[in-house]
CSV table of C-alpha atoms in Angstrom, one decimal:
chain,number,residue,atom,x,y,z
A,1163,UNK,CA,0.3,0.2,-0.1
A,1164,UNK,CA,2.7,2.5,1.0
A,1165,UNK,CA,4.9,1.7,-2.5
A,1166,UNK,CA,1.5,2.2,-4.6
A,1167,UNK,CA,0.7,5.6,-2.7
A,1168,UNK,CA,4.5,6.6,-3.4
A,1169,UNK,CA,4.3,5.7,-6.9
A,1170,UNK,CA,1.0,7.6,-6.9
A,1171,UNK,CA,2.6,10.7,-5.7
A,1172,UNK,CA,5.8,10.7,-8.0
A,1173,UNK,CA,3.3,10.5,-10.8
A,1174,UNK,CA,0.9,13.3,-9.6
A,1175,UNK,CA,4.0,15.5,-9.4
A,1176,UNK,CA,5.8,14.6,-12.6
A,1177,UNK,CA,2.3,15.6,-13.8
A,1178,UNK,CA,2.4,18.7,-12.6
A,1179,UNK,CA,6.1,19.9,-13.6
A,1180,UNK,CA,5.1,18.8,-16.3
A,1181,UNK,CA,1.9,21.0,-17.1
A,1182,UNK,CA,3.9,24.0,-15.1
A,1183,UNK,CA,6.4,23.8,-17.9
A,1184,UNK,CA,3.9,23.3,-20.3
A,1185,UNK,CA,2.3,26.6,-19.5
A,1186,UNK,CA,5.7,28.3,-19.4
A,1187,UNK,CA,6.5,27.0,-22.8
A,1188,UNK,CA,3.2,27.9,-24.3
A,1189,UNK,CA,3.9,31.2,-23.2
A,1190,UNK,CA,7.6,31.9,-24.4
A,1191,UNK,CA,7.9,29.2,-27.5
A,1192,UNK,CA,9.4,30.7,-30.0
A,1193,UNK,CA,7.9,30.4,-34.0
A,1194,UNK,CA,11.2,28.2,-34.5
A,1195,UNK,CA,12.9,26.4,-32.3
A,1196,UNK,CA,16.6,26.4,-32.1
A,1197,UNK,CA,19.3,23.9,-31.4
A,1198,UNK,CA,20.2,24.0,-27.9
A,1199,UNK,CA,23.2,22.5,-25.4
A,1200,UNK,CA,22.2,22.2,-21.9
A,1201,UNK,CA,24.6,22.5,-19.0
A,1202,UNK,CA,23.3,21.2,-15.3
A,1203,UNK,CA,23.3,19.6,-12.7
A,1204,UNK,CA,21.5,16.5,-12.6
A,1205,UNK,CA,19.5,16.6,-9.6
A,1206,UNK,CA,16.1,14.5,-8.8
A,1207,UNK,CA,14.1,17.1,-10.0
A,1208,UNK,CA,15.9,18.3,-12.7
A,1209,UNK,CA,14.3,15.7,-15.6
A,1210,UNK,CA,11.0,17.5,-15.9
A,1211,UNK,CA,13.5,20.9,-16.2
A,1212,UNK,CA,15.4,19.0,-19.0
A,1213,UNK,CA,11.6,18.3,-20.9
A,1214,UNK,CA,10.9,22.1,-20.5
A,1215,UNK,CA,13.8,22.9,-22.5
A,1216,UNK,CA,13.1,20.2,-25.0
A,1217,UNK,CA,9.3,22.0,-25.4
A,1218,UNK,CA,11.2,25.3,-26.3
A,1219,UNK,CA,14.5,24.0,-28.1
A,1220,UNK,CA,15.6,21.4,-30.0
A,1221,UNK,CA,17.7,19.7,-27.6
A,1222,UNK,CA,21.0,18.3,-28.9
A,1223,UNK,CA,22.5,17.2,-25.9
A,1224,UNK,CA,22.5,17.4,-21.8
A,1225,UNK,CA,26.0,18.2,-20.3
A,1226,UNK,CA,25.5,17.1,-16.4
A,1227,UNK,CA,28.2,18.9,-14.1
A,1228,UNK,CA,30.4,16.0,-13.1
A,1229,UNK,CA,30.1,16.7,-9.2
A,1230,UNK,CA,26.2,16.8,-9.3
A,1231,UNK,CA,24.8,13.9,-10.8
A,1232,UNK,CA,21.9,11.7,-9.5
A,1233,UNK,CA,21.7,8.3,-11.3
A,1234,UNK,CA,17.9,7.7,-11.4
A,1235,UNK,CA,17.8,11.6,-12.7
A,1236,UNK,CA,20.5,10.8,-15.5
A,1237,UNK,CA,18.5,7.6,-16.1
A,1238,UNK,CA,15.5,9.2,-16.9
A,1239,UNK,CA,16.6,12.1,-18.8
A,1240,UNK,CA,18.3,9.3,-21.1
A,1241,UNK,CA,15.0,7.5,-21.2
A,1242,UNK,CA,13.7,10.5,-22.6
A,1243,UNK,CA,15.9,10.2,-25.8
A,1244,UNK,CA,18.2,13.2,-24.6
A,1245,UNK,CA,22.0,12.5,-24.8
A,1246,UNK,CA,24.1,12.9,-21.5
A,1247,UNK,CA,27.6,13.8,-22.9
A,1248,UNK,CA,30.3,14.2,-20.9
A,1249,UNK,CA,31.6,17.6,-19.1
A,1250,UNK,CA,34.8,19.2,-17.9
A,1251,UNK,CA,36.1,22.6,-17.7
A,1252,UNK,CA,38.6,21.1,-20.3
A,1253,UNK,CA,35.7,20.4,-22.6
A,1254,UNK,CA,35.2,24.0,-24.0
A,1255,UNK,CA,38.8,25.3,-23.2
A,1256,UNK,CA,40.2,24.3,-26.2
A,1257,UNK,CA,38.5,26.4,-29.1
A,1258,UNK,CA,39.0,23.9,-32.0
A,1259,UNK,CA,37.8,20.8,-29.8
A,1260,UNK,CA,34.8,23.1,-28.8
A,1261,UNK,CA,34.2,23.8,-32.5
A,1262,UNK,CA,34.2,19.9,-33.4
A,1263,UNK,CA,31.9,19.3,-31.0
A,1264,UNK,CA,29.3,21.6,-31.4
A,1265,UNK,CA,29.6,20.7,-35.2
A,1266,UNK,CA,29.2,16.8,-34.4
A,1267,UNK,CA,25.6,17.5,-32.5
A,1268,UNK,CA,24.1,20.7,-34.5
A,1269,UNK,CA,26.1,21.5,-37.7
A,1270,UNK,CA,24.5,24.5,-39.4
A,1271,UNK,CA,21.9,25.0,-36.9
A,1272,UNK,CA,20.8,28.1,-34.8
A,1273,UNK,CA,22.2,27.0,-31.5
A,1274,UNK,CA,21.5,28.4,-28.2
A,1275,UNK,CA,23.9,27.6,-25.2
A,1276,UNK,CA,22.7,27.0,-21.5
A,1277,UNK,CA,25.3,27.3,-19.2
A,1278,UNK,CA,25.8,27.1,-15.4
A,1279,UNK,CA,29.2,28.7,-14.6
A,1280,UNK,CA,30.9,30.1,-17.6
A,1281,UNK,CA,31.6,26.9,-19.3
A,1282,UNK,CA,30.8,28.6,-22.7
A,1283,UNK,CA,33.3,31.7,-22.1
A,1284,UNK,CA,36.7,30.2,-23.0
A,1285,UNK,CA,35.1,28.8,-26.8
A,1286,UNK,CA,32.8,31.7,-27.3
A,1287,UNK,CA,34.5,34.1,-29.8
A,1288,UNK,CA,35.5,30.7,-31.8
A,1289,UNK,CA,32.2,29.0,-32.0
A,1290,UNK,CA,30.6,32.4,-33.0
A,1291,UNK,CA,33.9,33.1,-35.7
A,1292,UNK,CA,34.0,29.1,-36.9
A,1293,UNK,CA,30.6,27.2,-36.2
A,1294,UNK,CA,28.7,26.2,-39.3
A,1295,UNK,CA,25.2,27.8,-37.7
A,1296,UNK,CA,24.8,30.3,-35.7
A,1297,UNK,CA,25.2,30.7,-32.1
A,1298,UNK,CA,22.3,32.9,-30.7
A,1299,UNK,CA,23.5,33.4,-27.4
A,1300,UNK,CA,23.9,32.3,-24.0
A,1301,UNK,CA,21.7,31.7,-21.1
A,1302,UNK,CA,23.6,32.2,-17.7
A,1303,UNK,CA,22.3,30.9,-14.0
A,1304,UNK,CA,25.1,31.8,-11.8
A,1305,UNK,CA,27.1,34.8,-10.5
A,1306,UNK,CA,30.0,33.5,-11.5
A,1307,UNK,CA,29.3,32.6,-15.1
A,1308,UNK,CA,27.6,35.9,-15.1
A,1309,UNK,CA,31.1,37.4,-13.8
A,1310,UNK,CA,32.8,35.4,-16.5
A,1311,UNK,CA,30.6,36.9,-19.6
A,1312,UNK,CA,30.8,40.2,-18.3
A,1313,UNK,CA,34.2,40.2,-18.1
A,1314,UNK,CA,35.2,39.4,-21.6
A,1315,UNK,CA,36.0,42.7,-23.5
A,1316,UNK,CA,34.0,42.1,-26.3
A,1317,UNK,CA,30.8,39.6,-26.3
A,1318,UNK,CA,30.3,38.3,-29.1
A,1319,UNK,CA,27.0,37.2,-28.9
A,1320,UNK,CA,24.3,38.0,-26.5
A,1321,UNK,CA,24.3,36.6,-23.1
A,1322,UNK,CA,21.1,36.2,-21.1
A,1323,UNK,CA,21.6,36.4,-17.6
A,1324,UNK,CA,19.2,35.3,-15.0
A,1325,UNK,CA,22.1,35.4,-12.1
A,1326,UNK,CA,20.8,38.6,-11.0
A,1327,UNK,CA,17.0,37.9,-11.3
A,1328,UNK,CA,14.3,38.6,-8.3
A,1329,UNK,CA,13.4,35.2,-9.0
A,1330,UNK,CA,16.6,33.6,-7.9
A,1331,UNK,CA,16.4,35.5,-4.6
A,1332,UNK,CA,14.3,32.6,-2.8
A,1333,UNK,CA,16.7,29.8,-4.3
A,1334,UNK,CA,19.9,31.9,-3.3
A,1335,UNK,CA,18.7,31.8,0.3
A,1336,UNK,CA,17.7,28.7,0.5
A,1337,UNK,CA,20.6,27.3,-0.9
A,1338,UNK,CA,22.7,29.1,2.1
A,1339,UNK,CA,20.2,27.3,4.5
A,1340,UNK,CA,21.2,24.0,2.4
A,1341,UNK,CA,24.8,24.6,3.0
A,1342,UNK,CA,24.7,25.7,6.7
A,1343,UNK,CA,22.6,22.5,7.3
A,1344,UNK,CA,25.2,19.5,5.2
A,1345,UNK,CA,28.1,21.6,7.2
A,1346,UNK,CA,26.7,21.1,10.3
A,1347,UNK,CA,25.6,17.4,9.6
A,1348,UNK,CA,29.4,16.4,8.7
A,1349,UNK,CA,30.6,18.4,11.3
A,1350,UNK,CA,28.2,16.3,14.0
A,1351,UNK,CA,29.6,13.1,12.3
A,1352,UNK,CA,32.5,13.9,14.1
A,1353,UNK,CA,30.7,15.1,17.2
A,1354,UNK,CA,31.5,18.3,16.9
A,1355,UNK,CA,28.7,21.3,16.4
A,1356,UNK,CA,28.5,24.7,15.0
A,1357,UNK,CA,27.1,26.6,17.8
A,1358,UNK,CA,30.3,28.5,19.9
A,1359,UNK,CA,32.5,28.2,16.8
A,1360,UNK,CA,34.2,31.5,15.4
A,1361,UNK,CA,33.6,31.3,11.0
A,1362,UNK,CA,35.0,33.2,8.5
A,1363,UNK,CA,32.8,33.5,5.2
A,1364,UNK,CA,34.7,34.5,2.2
A,1365,UNK,CA,32.4,36.4,-0.4
A,1366,UNK,CA,29.7,38.1,1.2
A,1367,UNK,CA,27.7,37.9,-2.4
A,1368,UNK,CA,24.0,37.0,-2.0
A,1369,UNK,CA,25.1,33.3,-0.8
A,1370,UNK,CA,27.8,34.2,1.2
A,1371,UNK,CA,25.3,37.1,3.0
A,1372,UNK,CA,23.0,34.2,3.4
A,1373,UNK,CA,25.2,31.6,4.7
A,1374,UNK,CA,26.8,34.6,7.1
A,1375,UNK,CA,23.3,35.0,8.7
A,1376,UNK,CA,22.0,31.4,9.2
A,1377,UNK,CA,25.2,31.2,11.1
A,1378,UNK,CA,25.0,33.9,13.3
A,1379,UNK,CA,21.5,32.7,14.1
A,1380,UNK,CA,22.7,29.5,15.0
A,1381,UNK,CA,25.1,30.9,17.4
A,1382,UNK,CA,28.4,31.4,15.5
A,1383,UNK,CA,31.0,34.2,16.2
A,1384,UNK,CA,31.1,35.4,12.4
A,1385,UNK,CA,33.6,37.1,10.8
A,1386,UNK,CA,33.3,38.0,6.7
A,1387,UNK,CA,36.0,38.9,4.2
A,1388,UNK,CA,35.4,40.0,0.5
A,1389,UNK,CA,37.9,41.2,-2.0
A,1390,UNK,CA,35.1,43.9,-2.9
A,1391,UNK,CA,35.1,47.2,-0.3
A,1392,UNK,CA,31.5,47.8,-0.9
A,1393,UNK,CA,30.7,44.3,0.2
A,1394,UNK,CA,32.4,44.9,3.3
A,1395,UNK,CA,31.0,47.7,4.2
A,1396,UNK,CA,27.5,46.3,3.5
A,1397,UNK,CA,28.9,43.0,6.1
A,1398,UNK,CA,30.0,45.6,9.0
A,1399,UNK,CA,26.2,47.7,8.6
A,1400,UNK,CA,25.0,44.1,9.3
A,1401,UNK,CA,26.6,43.5,12.2
A,1402,UNK,CA,29.8,41.4,11.1
A,1403,UNK,CA,33.2,41.6,12.1
A,1404,UNK,CA,35.0,41.9,8.9
A,1405,UNK,CA,38.5,41.2,8.2
A,1406,UNK,CA,41.4,43.0,6.8
A,1407,UNK,CA,42.6,40.1,4.6
A,1408,UNK,CA,42.6,36.7,4.5
A,1409,UNK,CA,45.4,35.8,6.8
A,1410,UNK,CA,43.8,37.9,9.6
A,1411,UNK,CA,40.3,35.8,9.2
A,1412,UNK,CA,41.7,32.7,9.0
A,1413,UNK,CA,43.7,32.5,11.6
A,1414,UNK,CA,41.1,32.7,14.3
A,1415,UNK,CA,38.3,30.7,12.5
A,1416,UNK,CA,37.2,27.0,13.7
A,1417,UNK,CA,35.0,27.0,10.2
A,1418,UNK,CA,35.7,28.3,6.8
A,1419,UNK,CA,33.1,28.6,4.0
A,1420,UNK,CA,34.0,29.7,0.6
A,1421,UNK,CA,31.4,31.2,-1.6
A,1422,UNK,CA,33.2,33.6,-3.9
A,1423,UNK,CA,32.6,31.6,-7.4
A,1424,UNK,CA,36.2,32.1,-7.4
A,1425,UNK,CA,39.6,31.0,-6.2
A,1426,UNK,CA,38.8,31.8,-2.2
A,1427,UNK,CA,41.8,30.2,-0.7
A,1428,UNK,CA,45.0,29.5,-2.4
A,1429,UNK,CA,47.8,26.7,-1.4
A,1430,UNK,CA,49.9,29.2,0.8
A,1431,UNK,CA,46.6,29.9,2.7
A,1432,UNK,CA,45.9,26.6,3.8
A,1433,UNK,CA,48.9,26.5,6.5
A,1434,UNK,CA,47.1,29.9,8.1
A,1435,UNK,CA,44.1,28.0,9.1
A,1436,UNK,CA,44.0,27.4,12.6
A,1437,UNK,CA,44.2,24.0,14.1
A,1438,UNK,CA,41.1,21.5,13.6
A,1439,UNK,CA,39.5,24.0,11.0
A,1440,UNK,CA,37.0,22.9,8.8
A,1441,UNK,CA,36.8,24.2,5.2
A,1442,UNK,CA,33.6,23.9,3.0
A,1443,UNK,CA,32.8,25.5,0.0
A,1444,UNK,CA,29.3,26.3,-1.8
A,1445,UNK,CA,30.8,25.5,-5.6
A,1446,UNK,CA,33.3,22.9,-6.8
A,1447,UNK,CA,36.6,22.5,-5.6
A,1448,UNK,CA,38.3,23.7,-9.2
A,1449,UNK,CA,36.6,26.8,-8.7
A,1450,UNK,CA,37.2,27.8,-5.2
A,1451,UNK,CA,40.5,25.6,-4.0
A,1452,UNK,CA,43.8,25.9,-5.1
A,1453,UNK,CA,44.4,22.3,-3.7
A,1454,UNK,CA,47.1,21.2,-5.8
A,1455,UNK,CA,48.7,24.4,-4.3
A,1456,UNK,CA,48.7,22.8,-1.1
A,1457,UNK,CA,52.3,22.1,0.2
A,1458,UNK,CA,53.6,18.0,-0.5
A,1459,UNK,CA,54.0,17.6,3.4
A,1460,UNK,CA,50.5,17.0,4.1
A,1461,UNK,CA,48.8,13.8,4.4
A,1462,UNK,CA,45.2,13.1,3.4
A,1463,UNK,CA,42.9,10.6,5.3
A,1464,UNK,CA,39.8,10.1,5.2
A,1465,UNK,CA,38.7,9.7,8.7
A,1466,UNK,CA,34.9,9.8,8.0
A,1467,UNK,CA,32.3,10.1,5.3
A,1468,UNK,CA,33.1,12.9,3.1
A,1469,UNK,CA,35.2,14.2,5.7
A,1470,UNK,CA,39.1,14.4,4.7
A,1471,UNK,CA,42.1,15.3,7.5
A,1472,UNK,CA,44.8,17.1,5.9
A,1473,UNK,CA,48.2,16.4,8.5
A,1474,UNK,CA,51.7,17.7,8.7
A,1475,UNK,CA,53.7,17.7,11.5
A,1476,UNK,CA,52.2,20.5,14.1
A,1477,UNK,CA,49.0,21.3,11.9
A,1478,UNK,CA,46.3,19.6,10.7
A,1479,UNK,CA,42.6,20.5,9.5
A,1480,UNK,CA,39.4,19.4,7.8
A,1481,UNK,CA,37.9,19.3,4.1
A,1482,UNK,CA,34.2,18.4,3.5
A,1483,UNK,CA,33.0,16.7,0.3
A,1484,UNK,CA,36.7,16.6,-1.2
A,1485,UNK,CA,36.3,20.8,-1.5
A,1486,UNK,CA,32.7,20.5,-3.5
A,1487,UNK,CA,29.7,22.1,-2.9
A,1488,UNK,CA,28.9,20.3,0.5
A,1489,UNK,CA,24.8,21.2,-0.2
A,1490,UNK,CA,24.9,18.5,-2.7
A,1491,UNK,CA,25.9,15.8,-0.3
A,1492,UNK,CA,22.0,15.9,1.0
A,1493,UNK,CA,19.8,16.8,-2.2
A,1494,UNK,CA,21.1,20.4,-2.3
A,1495,UNK,CA,16.9,20.8,-2.5
A,1496,UNK,CA,15.5,24.5,-2.2
A,1497,UNK,CA,12.0,23.4,-2.9
A,1498,UNK,CA,9.8,24.5,-5.7
A,1499,UNK,CA,11.2,27.7,-5.8
A,1500,UNK,CA,13.7,26.3,-8.2
A,1501,UNK,CA,11.2,26.1,-10.7
A,1502,UNK,CA,11.3,29.9,-11.0
A,1503,UNK,CA,14.4,30.2,-11.8
A,1504,UNK,CA,14.2,27.2,-14.2
A,1505,UNK,CA,10.8,29.0,-15.8
A,1506,UNK,CA,13.1,32.2,-16.7
A,1507,UNK,CA,15.5,30.2,-18.4
A,1508,UNK,CA,13.1,28.6,-20.8
A,1509,UNK,CA,11.9,32.6,-21.4
A,1510,UNK,CA,15.6,33.3,-21.8
A,1511,UNK,CA,16.1,30.7,-24.5
A,1512,UNK,CA,13.2,31.6,-26.2
A,1513,UNK,CA,14.2,35.4,-26.5
A,1514,UNK,CA,17.5,34.5,-27.8
A,1515,UNK,CA,15.7,32.4,-30.3
A,1516,UNK,CA,14.0,35.3,-32.0
A,1517,UNK,CA,17.4,36.2,-33.0
A,1518,UNK,CA,17.0,40.4,-32.3
A,1519,UNK,CA,19.2,41.1,-29.6
A,1520,UNK,CA,22.6,42.9,-29.8
A,1521,UNK,CA,26.0,41.2,-28.5
A,1522,UNK,CA,26.4,42.3,-24.6
A,1523,UNK,CA,24.6,41.4,-21.2
A,1524,UNK,CA,20.7,41.1,-21.4
A,1525,UNK,CA,18.0,40.2,-19.1
A,1526,UNK,CA,14.1,39.3,-19.4
A,1527,UNK,CA,11.6,41.8,-19.2
A,1528,UNK,CA,9.8,42.5,-15.8
A,1529,UNK,CA,7.0,41.8,-17.6
A,1530,UNK,CA,7.9,38.1,-18.2
A,1531,UNK,CA,9.1,37.8,-14.5
A,1532,UNK,CA,6.0,38.8,-13.4
A,1533,UNK,CA,4.4,36.2,-15.6
A,1534,UNK,CA,6.8,33.4,-14.1
A,1535,UNK,CA,5.7,34.1,-11.0
A,1536,UNK,CA,1.6,34.3,-11.6
A,1537,UNK,CA,1.7,30.9,-13.0
A,1538,UNK,CA,4.6,29.8,-10.3
A,1539,UNK,CA,1.8,30.7,-7.8
A,1540,UNK,CA,-0.8,28.8,-9.7
A,1541,UNK,CA,0.7,25.8,-9.3
A,1542,UNK,CA,2.9,26.0,-6.2
A,1543,UNK,CA,1.4,28.3,-3.9
């Protein structure tokens, strides 16, 4: 009886999600569907979003982010008939290789690139210049990726960013909650707790500020460091201690949470960590941590599930989840709020499909965001 009820619930949820994305697609679907390549986390709720992408574009391949692939989600995506190709940073670091890959999947087609973290940036000029079809543009989901595209000297195509959308704010807050939850869960597995600790939060953007406030609410003494002096003043105005530099903040922190989306800790920073400190990140280790720069004298030992101890004479610290996003250990769920952002990605894809945007950074209109929010409320309120 229980198993049958669970199957019924799963069937209902799939039908509701498909109906929701169907309404979004009906509103925003372009007259002609471009080909698309989708970089995404393959988490349990993601197959419905993939089907949504396939309803407004001709989805040529899904490229799952390698540290966040749930086996059942991948099986569902492939069962729906979508190719799942291997993704690494090197995939698009080599321009020739990138052009060959897109040619093999979508030669001569208009193409939309759906990104999470700026993976396409190194090859974008070559793709726009040498691909036999036409790159209509990129949709970027993250603040890290937004910065990478915005830092291009002259973007060769339109980039529609959802990273700073008001519809993403609930997700950012809830991701902060999941990061704090997973960090504490791993610490508790070793008999440690958050309460009474000192913590350094590196990066005071939307995620970092959320994490800092949540840690403070749990009785943690929080210090903040950000390379941006404006953000340091914001942290100070909200009652946090602000470190003058990395070294000062690291000296006393029993927990270091990295939320920059870029390089937070270099090799020479790790020996400055307080003995017994825990280190966790909100993104992949290749973005946040220069682990290959760590002095060779450190020995690594797995001392618990997803906890690695780095030890040398007179010094040791703990790294959570191998330096990858700690919240993915517990599903990284933000509930139905993620569907707001995913719907905006579909709307941005349709916006690019019309081929009317100039090269540079863009956002969808407030009118379209209001329509997405109203539709979401109909289904999930």
